[in-house]
Structure formats: C-alpha cells, structure tokens
Coordinates of C-alpha atoms and ligand atoms in Angstrom, one line a residue:
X1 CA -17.5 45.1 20.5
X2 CA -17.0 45.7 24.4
X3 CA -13.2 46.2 25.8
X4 CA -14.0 42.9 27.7
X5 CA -14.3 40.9 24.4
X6 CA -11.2 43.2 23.2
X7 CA -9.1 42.2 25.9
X8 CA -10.2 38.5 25.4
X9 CA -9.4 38.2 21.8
X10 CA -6.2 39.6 22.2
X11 CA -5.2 37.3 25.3
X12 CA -6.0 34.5 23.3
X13 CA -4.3 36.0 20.2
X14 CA -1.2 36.3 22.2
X15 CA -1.3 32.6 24.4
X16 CA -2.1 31.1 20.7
X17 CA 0.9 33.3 19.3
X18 CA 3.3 32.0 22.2
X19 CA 2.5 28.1 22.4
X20 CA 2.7 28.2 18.4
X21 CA 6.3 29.9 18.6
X22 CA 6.8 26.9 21.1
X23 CA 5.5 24.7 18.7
X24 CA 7.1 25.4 16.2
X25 CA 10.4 25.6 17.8
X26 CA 10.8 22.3 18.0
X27 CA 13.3 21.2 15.3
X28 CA 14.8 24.6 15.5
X29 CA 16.2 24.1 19.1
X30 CA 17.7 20.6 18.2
X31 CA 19.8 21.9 15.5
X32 CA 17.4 19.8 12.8
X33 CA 17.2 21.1 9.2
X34 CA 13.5 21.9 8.8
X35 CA 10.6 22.9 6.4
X36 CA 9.0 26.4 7.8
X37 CA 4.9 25.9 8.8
X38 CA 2.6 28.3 8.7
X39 CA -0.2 28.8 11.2
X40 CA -3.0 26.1 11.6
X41 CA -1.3 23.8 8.6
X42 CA 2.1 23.5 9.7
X43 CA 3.9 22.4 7.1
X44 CA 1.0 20.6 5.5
X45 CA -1.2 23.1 3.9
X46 CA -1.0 21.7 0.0
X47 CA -2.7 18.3 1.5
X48 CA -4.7 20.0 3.9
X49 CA -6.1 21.7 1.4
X50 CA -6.7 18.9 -0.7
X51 CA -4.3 19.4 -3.5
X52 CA -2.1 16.7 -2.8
X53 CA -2.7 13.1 -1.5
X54 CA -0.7 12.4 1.6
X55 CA 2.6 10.2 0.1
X56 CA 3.1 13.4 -2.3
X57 CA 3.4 15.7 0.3
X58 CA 5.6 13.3 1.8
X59 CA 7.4 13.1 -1.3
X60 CA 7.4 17.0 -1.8
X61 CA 9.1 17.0 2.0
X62 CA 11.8 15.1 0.5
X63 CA 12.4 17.3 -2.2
X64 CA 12.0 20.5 -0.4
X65 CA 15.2 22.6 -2.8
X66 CA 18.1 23.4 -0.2
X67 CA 17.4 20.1 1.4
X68 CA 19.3 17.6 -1.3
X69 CA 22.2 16.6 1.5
X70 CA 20.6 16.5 4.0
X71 CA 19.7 12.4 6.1
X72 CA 16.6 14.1 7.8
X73 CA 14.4 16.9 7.4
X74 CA 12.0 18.6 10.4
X75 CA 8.5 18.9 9.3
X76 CA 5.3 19.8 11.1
X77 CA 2.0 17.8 10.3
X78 CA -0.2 20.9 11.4
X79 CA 1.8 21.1 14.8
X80 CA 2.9 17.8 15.1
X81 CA 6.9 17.0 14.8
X82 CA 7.6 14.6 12.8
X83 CA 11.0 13.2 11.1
X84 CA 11.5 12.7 7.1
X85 CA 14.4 10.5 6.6
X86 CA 16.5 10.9 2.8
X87 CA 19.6 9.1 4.0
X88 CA 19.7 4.9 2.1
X89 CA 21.7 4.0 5.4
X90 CA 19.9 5.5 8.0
X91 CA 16.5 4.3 6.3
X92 CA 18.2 1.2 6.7
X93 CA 19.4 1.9 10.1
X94 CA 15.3 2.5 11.2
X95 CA 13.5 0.1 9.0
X96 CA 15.8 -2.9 9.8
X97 CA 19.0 -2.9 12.1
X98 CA 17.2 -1.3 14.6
X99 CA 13.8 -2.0 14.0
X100 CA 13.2 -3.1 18.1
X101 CA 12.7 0.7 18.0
X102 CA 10.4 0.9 15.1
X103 CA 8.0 -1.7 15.0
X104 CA 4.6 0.4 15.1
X105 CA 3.3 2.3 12.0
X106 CA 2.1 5.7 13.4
X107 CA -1.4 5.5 11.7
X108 CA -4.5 4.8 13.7
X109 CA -8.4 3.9 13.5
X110 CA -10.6 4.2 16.6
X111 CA -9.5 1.5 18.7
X112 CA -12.9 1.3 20.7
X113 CA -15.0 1.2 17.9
X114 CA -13.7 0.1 14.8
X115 CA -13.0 -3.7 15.9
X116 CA -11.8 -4.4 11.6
X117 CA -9.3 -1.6 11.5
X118 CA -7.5 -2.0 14.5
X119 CA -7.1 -5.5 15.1
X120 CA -5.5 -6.2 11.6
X121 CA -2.2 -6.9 10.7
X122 CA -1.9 -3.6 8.7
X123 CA -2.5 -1.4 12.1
X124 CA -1.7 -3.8 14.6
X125 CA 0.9 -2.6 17.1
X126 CA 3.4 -4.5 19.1
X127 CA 3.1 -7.1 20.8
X128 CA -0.1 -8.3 19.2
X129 CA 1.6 -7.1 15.3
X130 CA 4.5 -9.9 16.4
X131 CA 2.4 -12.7 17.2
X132 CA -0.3 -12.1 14.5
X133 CA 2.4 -11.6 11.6
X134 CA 4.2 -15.1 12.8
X135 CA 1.0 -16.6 12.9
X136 CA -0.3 -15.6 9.1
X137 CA 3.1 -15.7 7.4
X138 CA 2.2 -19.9 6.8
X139 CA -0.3 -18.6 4.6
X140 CA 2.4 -16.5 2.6
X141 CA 5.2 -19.2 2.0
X142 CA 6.1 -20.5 -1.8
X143 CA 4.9 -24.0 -1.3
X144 CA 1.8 -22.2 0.2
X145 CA 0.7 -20.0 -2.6
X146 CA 2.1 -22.9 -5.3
X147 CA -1.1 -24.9 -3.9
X148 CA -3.7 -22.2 -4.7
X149 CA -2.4 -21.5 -8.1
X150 CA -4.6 -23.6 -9.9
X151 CA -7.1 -21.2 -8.5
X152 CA -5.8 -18.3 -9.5
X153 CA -4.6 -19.6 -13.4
X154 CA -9.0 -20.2 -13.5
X155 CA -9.6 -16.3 -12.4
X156 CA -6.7 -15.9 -15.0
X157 CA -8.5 -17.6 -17.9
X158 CA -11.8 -15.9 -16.7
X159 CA -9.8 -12.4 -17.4
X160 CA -9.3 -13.6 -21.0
X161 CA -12.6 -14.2 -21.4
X162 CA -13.8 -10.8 -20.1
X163 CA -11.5 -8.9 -22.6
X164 CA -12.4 -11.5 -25.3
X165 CA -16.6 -10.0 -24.5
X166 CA -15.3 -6.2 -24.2
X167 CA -15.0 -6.9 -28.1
X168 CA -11.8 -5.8 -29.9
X169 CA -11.2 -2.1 -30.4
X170 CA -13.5 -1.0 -27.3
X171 CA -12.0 1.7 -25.4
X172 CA -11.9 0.0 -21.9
X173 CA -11.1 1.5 -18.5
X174 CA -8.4 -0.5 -17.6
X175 CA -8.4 -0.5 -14.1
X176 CA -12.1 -1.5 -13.7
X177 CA -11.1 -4.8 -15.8
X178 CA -7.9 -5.2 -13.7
X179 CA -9.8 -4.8 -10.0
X180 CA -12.3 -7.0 -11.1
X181 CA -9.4 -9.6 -11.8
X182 CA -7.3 -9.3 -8.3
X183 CA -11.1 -8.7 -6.4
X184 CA -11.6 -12.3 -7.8
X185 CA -8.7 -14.1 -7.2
X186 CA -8.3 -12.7 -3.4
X187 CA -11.8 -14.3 -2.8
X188 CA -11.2 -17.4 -4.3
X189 CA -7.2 -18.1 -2.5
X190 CA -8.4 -16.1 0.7
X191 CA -11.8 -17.7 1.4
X192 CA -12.4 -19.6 -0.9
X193 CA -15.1 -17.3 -2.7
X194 CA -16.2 -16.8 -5.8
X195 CA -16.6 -13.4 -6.2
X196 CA -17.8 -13.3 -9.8
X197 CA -16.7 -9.9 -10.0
X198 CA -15.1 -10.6 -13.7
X199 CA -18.9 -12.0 -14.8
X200 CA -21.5 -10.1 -13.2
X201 CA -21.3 -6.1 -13.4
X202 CA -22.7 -5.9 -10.0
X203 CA -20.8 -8.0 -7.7
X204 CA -21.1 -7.2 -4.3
X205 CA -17.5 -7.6 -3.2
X206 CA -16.4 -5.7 -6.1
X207 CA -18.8 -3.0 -4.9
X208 CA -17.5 -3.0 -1.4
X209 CA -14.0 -3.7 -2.4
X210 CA -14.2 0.0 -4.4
X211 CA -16.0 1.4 -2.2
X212 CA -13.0 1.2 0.3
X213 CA -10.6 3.4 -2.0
X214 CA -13.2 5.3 -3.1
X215 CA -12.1 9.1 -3.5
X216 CA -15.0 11.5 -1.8
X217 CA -14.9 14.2 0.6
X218 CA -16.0 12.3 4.2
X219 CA -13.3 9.1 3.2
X220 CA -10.6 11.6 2.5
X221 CA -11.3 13.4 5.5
X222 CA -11.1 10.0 7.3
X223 CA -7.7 9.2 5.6
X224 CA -6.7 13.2 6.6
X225 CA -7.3 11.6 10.4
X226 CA -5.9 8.3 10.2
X227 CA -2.6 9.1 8.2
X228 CA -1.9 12.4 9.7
X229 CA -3.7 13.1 12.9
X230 CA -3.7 9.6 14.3
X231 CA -4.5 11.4 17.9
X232 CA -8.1 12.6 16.7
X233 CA -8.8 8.5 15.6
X234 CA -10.9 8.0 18.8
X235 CA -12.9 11.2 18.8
X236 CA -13.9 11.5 15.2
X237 CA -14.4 7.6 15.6
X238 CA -13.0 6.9 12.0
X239 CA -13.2 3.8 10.9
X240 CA -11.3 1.9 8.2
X241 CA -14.3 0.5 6.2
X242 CA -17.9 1.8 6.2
X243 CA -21.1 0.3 8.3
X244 CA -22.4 -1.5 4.6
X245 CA -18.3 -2.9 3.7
X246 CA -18.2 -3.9 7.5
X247 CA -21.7 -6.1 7.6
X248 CA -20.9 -7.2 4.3
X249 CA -17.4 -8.4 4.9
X250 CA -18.6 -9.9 8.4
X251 CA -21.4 -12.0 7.1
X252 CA -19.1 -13.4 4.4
X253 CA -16.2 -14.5 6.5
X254 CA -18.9 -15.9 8.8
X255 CA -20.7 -17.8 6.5
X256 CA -17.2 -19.1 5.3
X257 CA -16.0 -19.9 8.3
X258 CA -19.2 -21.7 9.2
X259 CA -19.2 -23.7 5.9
X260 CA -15.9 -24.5 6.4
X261 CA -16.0 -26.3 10.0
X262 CA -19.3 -27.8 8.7
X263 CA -17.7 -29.5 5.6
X264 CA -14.6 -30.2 6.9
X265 CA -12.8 -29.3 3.8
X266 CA -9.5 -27.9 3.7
X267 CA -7.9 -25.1 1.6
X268 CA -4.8 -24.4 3.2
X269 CA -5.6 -21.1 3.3
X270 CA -6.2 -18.0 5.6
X271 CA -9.5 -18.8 6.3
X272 CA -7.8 -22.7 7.8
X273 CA -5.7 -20.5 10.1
X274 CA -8.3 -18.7 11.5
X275 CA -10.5 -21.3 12.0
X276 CA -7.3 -23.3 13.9
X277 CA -7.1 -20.3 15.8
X278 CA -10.9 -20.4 17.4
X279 CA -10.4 -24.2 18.0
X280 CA -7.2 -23.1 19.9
X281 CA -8.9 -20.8 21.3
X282 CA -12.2 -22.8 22.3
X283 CA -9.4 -25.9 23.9
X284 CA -7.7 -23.3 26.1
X285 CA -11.2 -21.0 27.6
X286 CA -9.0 -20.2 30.5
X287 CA -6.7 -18.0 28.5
X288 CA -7.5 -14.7 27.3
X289 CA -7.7 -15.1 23.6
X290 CA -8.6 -12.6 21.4
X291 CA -9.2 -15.3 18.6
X292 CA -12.4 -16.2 20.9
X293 CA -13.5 -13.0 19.2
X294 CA -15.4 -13.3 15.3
X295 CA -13.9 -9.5 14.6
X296 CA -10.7 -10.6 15.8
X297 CA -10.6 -13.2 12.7
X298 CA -12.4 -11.0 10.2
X299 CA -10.3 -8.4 11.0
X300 CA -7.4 -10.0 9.2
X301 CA -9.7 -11.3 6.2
X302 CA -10.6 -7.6 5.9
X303 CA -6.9 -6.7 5.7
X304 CA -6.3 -9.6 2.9
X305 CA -9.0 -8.2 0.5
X306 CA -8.4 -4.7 1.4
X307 CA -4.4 -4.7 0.7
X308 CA -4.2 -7.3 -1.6
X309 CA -6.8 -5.9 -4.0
X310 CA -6.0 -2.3 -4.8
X311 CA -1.8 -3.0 -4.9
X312 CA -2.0 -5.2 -7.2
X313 CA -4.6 -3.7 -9.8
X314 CA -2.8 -0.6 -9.9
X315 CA 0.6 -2.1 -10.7
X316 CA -1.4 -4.4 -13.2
X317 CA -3.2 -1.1 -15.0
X318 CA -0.2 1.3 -14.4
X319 CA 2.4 -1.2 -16.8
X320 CA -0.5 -1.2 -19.4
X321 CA -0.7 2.2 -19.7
X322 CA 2.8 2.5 -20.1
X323 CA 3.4 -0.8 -21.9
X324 CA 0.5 1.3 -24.5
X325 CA 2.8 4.4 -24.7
X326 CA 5.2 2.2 -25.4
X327 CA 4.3 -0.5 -27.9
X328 CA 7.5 -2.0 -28.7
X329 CA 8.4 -3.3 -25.2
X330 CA 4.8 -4.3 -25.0
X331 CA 5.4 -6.6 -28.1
X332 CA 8.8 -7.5 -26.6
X333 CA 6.9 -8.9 -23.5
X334 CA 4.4 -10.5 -25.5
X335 CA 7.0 -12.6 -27.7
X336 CA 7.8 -13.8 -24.2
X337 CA 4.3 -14.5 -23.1
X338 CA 3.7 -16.9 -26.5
X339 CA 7.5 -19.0 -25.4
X340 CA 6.6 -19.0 -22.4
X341 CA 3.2 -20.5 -23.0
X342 CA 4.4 -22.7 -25.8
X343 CA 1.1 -25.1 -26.8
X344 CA -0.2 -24.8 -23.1
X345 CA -3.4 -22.7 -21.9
X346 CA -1.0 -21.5 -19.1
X347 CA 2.1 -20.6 -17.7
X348 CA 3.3 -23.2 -14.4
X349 CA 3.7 -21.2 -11.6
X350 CA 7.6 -21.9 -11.6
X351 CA 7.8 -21.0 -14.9
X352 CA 5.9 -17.6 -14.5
X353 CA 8.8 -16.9 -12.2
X354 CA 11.4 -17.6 -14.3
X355 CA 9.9 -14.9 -17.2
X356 CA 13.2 -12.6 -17.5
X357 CA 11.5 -9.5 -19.3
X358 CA 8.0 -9.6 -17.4
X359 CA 10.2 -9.2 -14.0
X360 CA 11.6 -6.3 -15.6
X361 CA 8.5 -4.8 -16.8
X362 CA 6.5 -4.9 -13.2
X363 CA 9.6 -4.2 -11.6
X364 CA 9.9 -1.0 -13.5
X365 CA 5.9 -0.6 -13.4
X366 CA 6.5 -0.7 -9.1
X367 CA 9.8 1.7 -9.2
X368 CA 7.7 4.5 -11.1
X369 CA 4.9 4.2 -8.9
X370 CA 5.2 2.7 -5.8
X371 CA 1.6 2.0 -5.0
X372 CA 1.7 2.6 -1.0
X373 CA 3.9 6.0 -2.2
X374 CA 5.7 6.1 1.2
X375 CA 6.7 4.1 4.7
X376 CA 6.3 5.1 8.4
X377 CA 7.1 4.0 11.1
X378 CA 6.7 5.8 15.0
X379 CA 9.5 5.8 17.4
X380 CA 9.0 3.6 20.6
X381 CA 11.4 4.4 23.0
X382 CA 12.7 2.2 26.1
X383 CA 11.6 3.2 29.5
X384 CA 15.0 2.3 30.6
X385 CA 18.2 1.4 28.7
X386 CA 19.6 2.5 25.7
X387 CA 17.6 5.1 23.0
X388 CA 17.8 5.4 20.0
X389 CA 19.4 8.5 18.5
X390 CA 20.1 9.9 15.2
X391 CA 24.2 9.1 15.0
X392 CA 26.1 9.3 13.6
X393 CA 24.3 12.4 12.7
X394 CA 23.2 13.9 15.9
X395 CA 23.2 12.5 19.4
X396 CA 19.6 14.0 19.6
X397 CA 17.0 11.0 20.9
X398 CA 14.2 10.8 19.1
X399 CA 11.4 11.2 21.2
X400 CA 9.0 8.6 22.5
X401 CA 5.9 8.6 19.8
X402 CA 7.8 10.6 17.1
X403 CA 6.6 10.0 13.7
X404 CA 9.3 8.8 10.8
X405 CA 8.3 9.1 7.2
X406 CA 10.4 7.7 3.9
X407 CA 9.5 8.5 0.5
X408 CA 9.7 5.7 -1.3
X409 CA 8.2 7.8 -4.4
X410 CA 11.1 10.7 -3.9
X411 CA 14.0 7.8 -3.7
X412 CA 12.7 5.7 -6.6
X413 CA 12.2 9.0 -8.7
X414 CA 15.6 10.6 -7.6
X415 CA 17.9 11.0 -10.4
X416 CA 21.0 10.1 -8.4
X417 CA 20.0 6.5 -8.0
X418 CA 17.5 6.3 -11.4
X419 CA 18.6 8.1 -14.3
X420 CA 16.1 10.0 -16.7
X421 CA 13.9 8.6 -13.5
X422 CA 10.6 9.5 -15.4
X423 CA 11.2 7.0 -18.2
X424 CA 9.9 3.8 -17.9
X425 CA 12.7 1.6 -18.9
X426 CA 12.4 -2.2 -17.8
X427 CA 15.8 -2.4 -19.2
X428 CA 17.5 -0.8 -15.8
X429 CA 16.7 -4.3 -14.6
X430 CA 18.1 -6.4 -17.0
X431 CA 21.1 -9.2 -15.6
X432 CA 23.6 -6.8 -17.7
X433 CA 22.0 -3.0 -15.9
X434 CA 21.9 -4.6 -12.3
X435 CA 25.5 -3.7 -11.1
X436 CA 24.4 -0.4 -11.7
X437 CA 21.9 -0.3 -9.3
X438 CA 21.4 0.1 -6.1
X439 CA 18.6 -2.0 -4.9
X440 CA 18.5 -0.1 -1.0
X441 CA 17.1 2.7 -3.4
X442 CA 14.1 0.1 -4.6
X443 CA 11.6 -0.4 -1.9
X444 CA 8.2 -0.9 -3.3
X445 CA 7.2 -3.4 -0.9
X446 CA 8.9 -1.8 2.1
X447 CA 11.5 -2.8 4.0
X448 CA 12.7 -4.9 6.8
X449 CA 10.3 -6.9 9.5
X450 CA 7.0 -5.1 8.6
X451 CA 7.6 -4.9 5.0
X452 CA 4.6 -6.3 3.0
X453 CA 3.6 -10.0 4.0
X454 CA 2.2 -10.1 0.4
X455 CA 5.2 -9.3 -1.8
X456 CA 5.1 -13.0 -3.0
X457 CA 1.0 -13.1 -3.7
X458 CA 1.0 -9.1 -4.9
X459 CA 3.8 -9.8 -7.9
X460 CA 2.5 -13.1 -8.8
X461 CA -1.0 -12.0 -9.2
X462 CA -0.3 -8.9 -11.2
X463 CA 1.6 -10.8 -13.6
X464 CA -0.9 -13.4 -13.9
X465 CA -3.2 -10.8 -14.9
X466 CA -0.5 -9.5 -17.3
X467 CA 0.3 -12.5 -18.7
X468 CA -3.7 -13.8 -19.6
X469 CA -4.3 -10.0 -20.8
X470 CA -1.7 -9.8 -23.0
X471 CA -1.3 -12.7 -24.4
X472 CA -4.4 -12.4 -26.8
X473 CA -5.1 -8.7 -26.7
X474 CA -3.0 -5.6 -27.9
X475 CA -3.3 -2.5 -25.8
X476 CA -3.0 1.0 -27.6
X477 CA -3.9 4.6 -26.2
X478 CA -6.9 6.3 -27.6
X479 CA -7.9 9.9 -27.7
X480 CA -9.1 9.1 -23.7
X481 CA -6.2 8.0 -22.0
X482 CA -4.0 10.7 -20.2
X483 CA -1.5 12.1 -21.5
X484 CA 0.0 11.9 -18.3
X485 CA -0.5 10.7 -14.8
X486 CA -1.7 13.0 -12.2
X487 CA -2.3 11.8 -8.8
X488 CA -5.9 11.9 -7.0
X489 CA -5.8 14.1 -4.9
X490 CA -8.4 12.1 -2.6
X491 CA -6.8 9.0 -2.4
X492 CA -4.3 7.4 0.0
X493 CA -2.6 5.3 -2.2
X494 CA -0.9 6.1 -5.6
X495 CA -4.2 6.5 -8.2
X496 CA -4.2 8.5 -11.3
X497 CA -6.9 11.1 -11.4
X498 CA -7.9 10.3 -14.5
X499 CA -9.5 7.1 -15.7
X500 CA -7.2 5.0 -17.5
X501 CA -8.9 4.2 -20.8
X502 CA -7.3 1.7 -23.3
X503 CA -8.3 0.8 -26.9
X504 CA -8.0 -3.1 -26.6
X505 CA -7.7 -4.5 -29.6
X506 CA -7.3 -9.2 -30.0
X507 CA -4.4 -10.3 -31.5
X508 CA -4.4 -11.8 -34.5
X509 CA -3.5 -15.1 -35.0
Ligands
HEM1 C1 1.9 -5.2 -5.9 C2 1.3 -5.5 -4.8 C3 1.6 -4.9 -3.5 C4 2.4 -3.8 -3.1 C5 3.1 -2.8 -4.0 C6 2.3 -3.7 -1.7 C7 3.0 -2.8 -0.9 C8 3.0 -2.8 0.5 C9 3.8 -1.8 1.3 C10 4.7 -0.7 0.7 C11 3.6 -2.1 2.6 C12 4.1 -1.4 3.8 C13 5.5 -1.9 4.1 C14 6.3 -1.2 5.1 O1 5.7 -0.4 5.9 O2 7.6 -1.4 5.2 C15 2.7 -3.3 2.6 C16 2.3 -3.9 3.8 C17 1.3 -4.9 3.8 N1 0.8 -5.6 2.7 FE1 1.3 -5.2 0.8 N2 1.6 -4.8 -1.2 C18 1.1 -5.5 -2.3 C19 0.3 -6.6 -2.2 C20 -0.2 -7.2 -1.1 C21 -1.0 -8.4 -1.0 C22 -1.4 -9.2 -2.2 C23 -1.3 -8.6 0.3 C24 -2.2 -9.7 0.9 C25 -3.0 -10.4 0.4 C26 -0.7 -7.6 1.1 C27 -0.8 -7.4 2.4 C28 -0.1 -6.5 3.2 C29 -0.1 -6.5 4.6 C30 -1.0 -7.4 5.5 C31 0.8 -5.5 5.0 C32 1.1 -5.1 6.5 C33 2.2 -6.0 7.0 C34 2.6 -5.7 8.4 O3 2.4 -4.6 8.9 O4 3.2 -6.7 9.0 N3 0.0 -6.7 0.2 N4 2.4 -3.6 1.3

C-alpha cells in the first residue's frame, strides 16, 4: 500500500473517529441517562443484526438493568438520538396533554413514489393527518359499525363452517384460519367485497393481504428503513406494499368505487366516504384537492385492510393458544358463549359487548401481547413560542425532529404494574381485580389523539371470531404447537416465530 493511501486511511479513520465521538455525545452533554452504542449500530446492533424485531429492541431499551428509575433513557438508532420514555405521567404528558407537540409518528415511506404509503392515515403527518382522521372517524362510530354487523355475523358463521370442514382432531394452523376470517370481514364492511378468503384456498386478497407482513429478507430490510432510518425512505424508495399488492389493491377499490357510483347503492361505509369526497372534490375544481386524486382514496382503503387485518388475527390466534394451555378458562368462556347465545345462531352486537369473561379474556390476550409492541411519536417543535421540554425532569428542549419511543410491551409486562406479568390471567380484569390496576399502564391501542381509529372494529371482530370458533369447537395443544412464544425476528409487528398449530377438536353436543 503507498504512504498516500496510508495517510488517507488514517485521515478518514480519525474525521470518522471525531464526528462519531460527536455523535455519540449527544445525550451525554445534556445530562440524559443513556444506553452506550457501539460503532456503525449505535445502540441497535441486536436488530440490526436481525435478531430482534424492532418493538423488542424497543422493549429491551426499556429494560436496559440500571435503568429501572429512570422517566427517559438516551438511545442511538445507529447514530441517530432518539428518546425512550418509561415514566406513566410523562407518557401521558407526550401522547395526550401535550400532543400539539407530538402529532407525527416518526416513520416514513418514499413520499415521491409510494402514493399508498404516504398518503394514509397510518403515515399521514399534520395537517393533512387532522383533516383525514376527522373525515374517516364517521366510519368508526358505534351506530356506524352496529349497521355492518349483520355482515360480519355472516363471515362469522362462514368461520364455523371452515372449522366444521378442517374435520375434528386436525392439527390446524391457527392463524391461517383466523386471517382468513378478519381478511374477509374487512372486505365485506370496508368495500363491500367478498373476499372468499374462508372458501377458496387461493384468494387473491388473502394472498396480498399476507404478502404485506410477510417475514423475508428485502421486506425486513424495508421495515429496517421505514421504522428506524426514516431519512433513507426517499433514496432506497421503500415502499409500504409491493408493485403486485399495489395493482391489486388499486384495481379493487377502483372497480368498487366505479360499481358503487354506477349502482347507486349505499353501504355507509368507507368506501361512501371516499366516493363523497371525489364528488366534493369534482363540485369545487378550483380548490386544490387531493381527493381529485384515485391514490389519494385508495390510500386509506390500503390502510383499512392493511391495519385492520393482521391486529386483529393475531389477538384472535394469540387467546387460542393460550386459552389451549389453559383449558379450563377456555371452558369458562365457552359456558359464556352457549348463555350468551341461548337458542339463537348469534350473539346481537349489544350483547357481544356486554359478555363479562370474553372482555377479560381479549383484554388479557392484548396486555400480553400488544400486537403493534410499541408507540412513537417525533417531536415538532414551534418556530416561535413556547417548547416543549422534559420538566419537570429537565429543562432540556427536545429537539425539533427528535424521535420518542414507548414500550407498550415493557409497561404491560413490567411486574410493578402486572404481577407474575407472564401469566395470562383474564382474571386481573374482573369488576372485583380492577381497583388494582392501573389502566395508564394498558395501552394496546395507543393513546391519546392518534391512538388507533379501529379500537372499536379491531375488539369486536376478534371476538366475533372468538365467539363463532369456540362455540362448537374445543381447542387443545398438540405435539406442534410451541412451547412457547418467540418473536419473528423479521416482522414488524408482534408474530410468533413459530406456526401456531392447534388440534381442533367439535364439541359434542
Ligand atoms: C386488535 C386490533 C387492533 C390493535 C391491537 C390495534 C393497535 C393499534 C395501535 C397500537 C396503533 C398506534 C396507536 C398510537 O400510535 O397511539 C394503531 C393505529 C391505527 N389503527 Fe389499529 N389496531 C387494531 C385494529 C385496527 C382496525 C380494525 C383498524 C381499521 C380497520 C385499525 C386502523 C388503525 C389506523 C388507521 C391507525 C392509525 C391512526 C392514526 O394515526 O390516526 N386498527 N392501531
């Protein structure tokens, strides 16, 4: 090697050793408990790596030993700074009382090129996030989601049907069975759809709908980008569904919305509110609408099928695995399911409400695994007036475009609010066990103005499902289901690694 290239590697060695010190002096010089990075990974090698999904390093942040009192912890996403807050009231303090400050996540897509990602509610930043979440919140309301129950109760009975054809005593992978359910019901009270996903092994929304969480190298290194290193969104171009999901998910919606204004007919449901907002739109030309734009309104379809479909299968297949460890609360909650149902082929969608022990179960089911594993949110700070700090902690500012993490999986696993947190006890939230509790330690859903728009759909869908699966069918574990759950790695929401497999076995009687 010649001196020159010498002399040049060890320049760049020592600029690349000085602006890392800088870099990593960040929390250090504002006094800020911190996790210690190491070179290239910051503080982020395990996911990096790929040996942890992204809420689990989020949730080993909030663990870190030495850190148990403290509100806050410094961490470094490769260099990045970003904040991981522990403390109920300040987690309060960010998500809700002063949520002017907070209103953006901090993840990303590529805003020039992935029209679907960008534009929906899910990564929508303010202002647009405002307007679009006040206009789709009609479609969310209780006398709203009473009118499309009939629909669901059919995709209901169509899930007893597809465990009456698995046969009794076939080992079944549960959460196949489950997502074929919610992939269903979405397409029938979102669109309007019949997915068929339950009937026909090959249905091409469940296809797409899977292929969307799918664990493999290239969607995990798009998830790395789009969770982590929003900054790198636009030049790696990721986008949130693939070329064949987006075509597929545009021609649908199209042809929907096309059959809709065509027929006339209407459903009272998201598709009714987009199609109000093109004929808005199309009145007022002289405006700059967005809604003039067919992406613009798929966009938020997207978001429906995409957020509403993996949430709610997971909580539906996580409580049967545990309801199968655990047989006697599973035939606890089916005595319920046969009162509840009486001589009826269903439950009334007020009734469903009102069943004590299956609120206990799912609410359990979603404190044990909290399916989004974590909430974010990224710092905007005023040009001019007053900025938010950390008191009464520290008088430090955040900074402008500072990421803020809460581990919902760390709080709702975190022995000082949930004892012997690693048992699944529905029983914690019985009327008598709820004075024990402290609910700002529950927050499966999120919390404050951008918690989940689908809280109401998300736990009356799983226990539909619940309800229809178990009220003629037994689930027991068999020599394939795990003993327990690891996470995937892969995946950016809470999935076991392992396939869930079930013995289901009909009830006799
Ligand atoms: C058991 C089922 C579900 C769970 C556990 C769940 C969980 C969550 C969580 C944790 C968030 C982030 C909240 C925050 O940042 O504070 C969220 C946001 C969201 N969820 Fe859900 N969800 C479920 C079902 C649904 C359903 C059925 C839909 C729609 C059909 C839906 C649509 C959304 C949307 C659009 C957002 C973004 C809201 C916004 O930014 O304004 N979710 N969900």
């Amino acid at each position: 090697m010649s001196n020159e290239l010498l002399f040049l590697l060890a320049t760049l060695a020592i600029v690349f050793y000085i602006w890392q010190r800088r870099a990593f002096s960040f929390w250090q010089s504002r006094g800020v408990k911190f996790i210690r990075p190491v070179t290239l990974l910051g503080c982020t090698r395990e996911f990096l790596t790929g040996r942890v999904p992204f809420f689990e390093q989020i949730q080993k942040f909030h663990e870190t030993p030495g850190c148990e009192k403290e509100p806050f912890v410094g961490v470094y996403l490769a260099y990045r700074p970003a904040l991981v807050i522990r403390d109920l009231e300040l987690i309060k303090t960010v998500m809700v009382k002063k949520f002017q400050y907070f209103n953006n996540r901090v993840l990303r897509t590529d805003p020039h090129h992935d029209a679907l990602g960008h534009n929906n509610l899910f990564f929508a930043r303010s202002p647009t996030w405002k307007e679009l979440r006040n206009k789709i919140s009609p479609v969310f309301t209780s006398g709203k989601i009473k009118q499309m129950y009939p629909h669901m109760v059919k995709i209901g009975k169509n899930l007893e049907d597809s465990a009456d054809r698995l046969g009794s005593g076939s080992n079944v992978q549960i959460k196949d069975l489950c997502a074929r359910f919610t992939t269903d019901l979405i397409a029938t009270i979102a669109f309007g759809l019949e997915a068929n996903a339950l009937q026909l092994p090959k249905s091409e929304f469940y296809h797409h709908n899977k292929a969307i969480f799918a664990v493999s190298l290239s969607r995990a290194i798009d998830f790395a980008i789009i969770f982590m290193l929003p900054a790198l969104a636009s030049l790696a171009r990721v986008k949130l569904f693939s070329k064949d999901t987006t075509k597929f998910i545009r021609s649908s919606i199209n042809f929907v919305l096309a059959e809709r204004e065509r027929t006339g007919i209407k459903r009272n449901d998201l598709i009714d509110i987009l199609l109000a907002w093109r004929k808005e739109a199309a009145a007022n030309p002289e405006k700059n609408h967005q809604t003039n734009d067919l992406d613009y309104l798929v966009a938020q379809a997207a978001v429906f099928q995409t957020a509403g479909f993996e949430t709610s299968s997971s909580t539906m297949t996580l409580t049967l695995y545990e309801l199968a460890l655990q047989e006697e609360l599973q035939d606890r909650l089916r005595q319920e399911i046969a009162d509840f149902f009486g001589e009826e082929d269903h439950v009334s969608y007020e009734r469903i409400q009102e069943m004590p022990y299956l609120s206990q179960v799912v609410n359990e089911t979603l404190r044990m695994y909290p399916i989004v594993g974590y909430a974010e949110r990224e710092c905007s700070q005023p040009a001019e007036g007053e900025k938010f700090t950390l008191s009464p902690h520290s008088n430090m500012e955040l900074p402008h475009g500072m990421s803020v993490y809460v581990s919902t999986l760390a709080i709702q696993r975190d022995p000082q609010y949930w004892p012997e947190p690693e048992k699944f006890d529905p029983d914690r939230f019985a009327p008598e066990n709820r004075h024990n509790i402290n609910m700002d330690a529950y927050m499966p859903f999120g919390v404050g103005p951008r918690n989940c728009i689908g809280m109401r759909l998300g736990l009356l869908q799983s226990k539909l499902g619940l309800v229809h699966l178990l009220r003629k069918h037994r689930v027991h574990t068999c020599d394939q289901t795990p003993k327990t759950i690891e996470w995937a790695p892969g995946s950016p929401v809470v999935a076991s690694k392992d396939d869930i497999v079930l013995r289901l076995e009909k009830v006799s009687g």
